């Protein structure tokens, strides 16, 4: 029988998420992202294909993966395990034989029906708290058909929908999603002059997405990751304050940098920024910067 | 088990008076007569020794004293006619005194209730691995006590002690005469206090000698007096029985709010002083209270008292009912957010109909279900449901896998080389053997249950508890001799989660994936996984109960249903109105785990079993929502209480209080009960040192949340170093 279910490549699903929009939410992290933010806390979702993860601390050095791997990316010399991620073809053959869970794949196929079944389980808690489903990533609109179908089916049963996007997506994807997304969590990552350098992409598509959402009258929360000494420039704060004046923007959420992503980068053979996390003083200073610019929509 | 003292020291034991008391008590016993006469004489002699010294300026009668080493009691001092050798041994006696004690011991040896109950075990005794479940391996153990008796405080408050006495006198029976004599003893105690106390306590106590309580203070005084005198460790639906007095006092201007609070605080302090951490239950809220508004007003004082006291006692329990004042829930969440761990929350919408079915009683009666002790249900003052047996399911699994006989005390690691193990061709054969063994133990445990009732009933009436329980006076019968309305029993079930996870792992590893055969698994378990680390890792990858995993949870439900149904089925032939499983929360899971070998769920030998209906520590990795979904799935209408612990970080209680939504989903899914612990200072540090035990701990990192143990060391350290606000 042919498969008629829309399928997405999903990195993880977190239930009862407290910080991905209002209320208690089920957050679906999509695999694959066009950006390469220096501070990313989910680098395992970068690849558009399944991404191998290796937690060295859990490895028993049994060697099963070495035998199973057809590309030679796994090696074991004595007790020293090395993973050559560049050679990995992400078939998951090593994951299947790994007895300890040290090896895993970020990015597994899920159908929309599987996601909606999970949502249904927590529907009472979601609705009681004004929560719902958030599709995040990775970039949810890099898999627009899947994400939109999740939103559509959720909305149809009265579940609130959030799209947590970088905005660096096709205009058509935004337009298709607008009717089925109740709240947009739009990342506002860096000033126009730094965006390419810090995220790997030019900001123009993000700006276009923002304008599309504003002109559609969509509800938007701007989410602003801030890294001390990196993107916390006066130019950036000026820009955020201006954007925040748009009627569509309901809230501005500051996201102080935390080095949590560094460990996951090591597990995936990637390299990202690794510096001390932002402090409470940094966060207070950033709030003051925005308040001084008349931004009255700061989240508590 | 001896109760562990809370921070508040218990009333000091007057050990210098023990020997004189014991001789008088023994003489009262030896004087003969009917069992009611004998008990009445002894209890009357014992009553003054149950209380510590009176503070003349106090607002309540004295605290409970440490129980004397010889006495009569349903549970607090010991079981029935008891002799506590360890207490005697703990004092310095002269040679002459020691000789007198030896003489007493010789007299009591044939009369002690425990021995009388044990004599009734008969062939069932062979199934018990002994008596001390903390001392050696074993699957089934009897327990000796009559637990959970909770007086009808409302009735005795309504009629007063003189009214009760008049009613009992009218019985004209030997049993009634015994109760009258105990009440006379109680009156003598009151009279002595009246002589010592200052106003207003003296006047209050004198008033209680003459009629029903006329104020909240007198109602609480009477409630405390009867709890200690009757050997009850729990205080029932206190908002129901004390609430109307509060309301009347406030309306009449006899008390203001602060004075009322001070009285409740004092009552709470008494419970904490008593120091029995497995009891000390006070229940507030719920369906079926006679005056909900008055009860709610009292319940708010109760919550405030627990907040102020900040102690591990009393075990304040809030029954949640749909129409209830939302202020109770609001205040409850405030306490929990502070890390008070109280109140324990119960869902009446699930529990009332479930109790009605499980105990085969009407819903009108089931509304008075009472969680007591560690979470067992009984019907307030209408039932006896004491847990008189323990079953360790994981040990049963061990016995079955290794071919050990019923009642064995041998760990696999100590088996001789020539030991023959059984063959199981498939998982169904293994399950069948396991279920047969469960049934064999239940056959023995139900004998132990009845023996614990009949062994006491043959020598005693439990006069005062009988007079304070439903139907005993109407039937003119003692509580355990056909007097109490519902003569049930309960059985403490441990290790069921581990047993379910183990069967799931065996099915997957042995019979589906073929990673090992049963002999290889047995070697791994016998050697506590030494040399089989890869196999253990595979076992731990098999989904476990508590993650909302359909298969894992189905395994638990299957085992849970089997033992609950099998337990129920043994009630009628044993002469019990019901015989029900309880999956409760205390330290037995640790004690039993320390005496159980490694298990196929990846658990190491001599480590704790999963606590009640909770995932094994370290195995619940899917978050609070998933855990609660798993906990809500098993049926509730064929057991008498199953409890779950939930540790939450403080962020669940901030802002919009997402914990409300979490609980709403849990209740709607059929959740019956939950105990919430909010992350305490030091817990993050402990999680760094022992991450395996803290897999569930979620923390707020920055703009996102993470499982604490998944963070790398520097991240963990940084979060630990943050000030805890
Ligand atoms: S299969 Fe897993 S446990 Fe074995 S060596 Fe590879 S990563 Fe380590």
GROMACS .gro file of C-alpha atoms in nm, chain B residues 26 57 71 162 408 531 629 712:
model
    8
  326UNK     CA    1   0.063  -0.777   8.435
  357UNK     CA    2  -0.078   2.634   8.073
  371UNK     CA    3   0.138  -0.293   7.679
  462UNK     CA    4  -2.076   1.099   7.866
  708UNK     CA    5   1.384  -1.929   4.991
  831UNK     CA    6   3.162  -0.917   3.252
  929UNK     CA    7   0.064   0.958   3.179
 1012UNK     CA    8   2.832   1.877   3.055
   0.00000   0.00000   0.00000
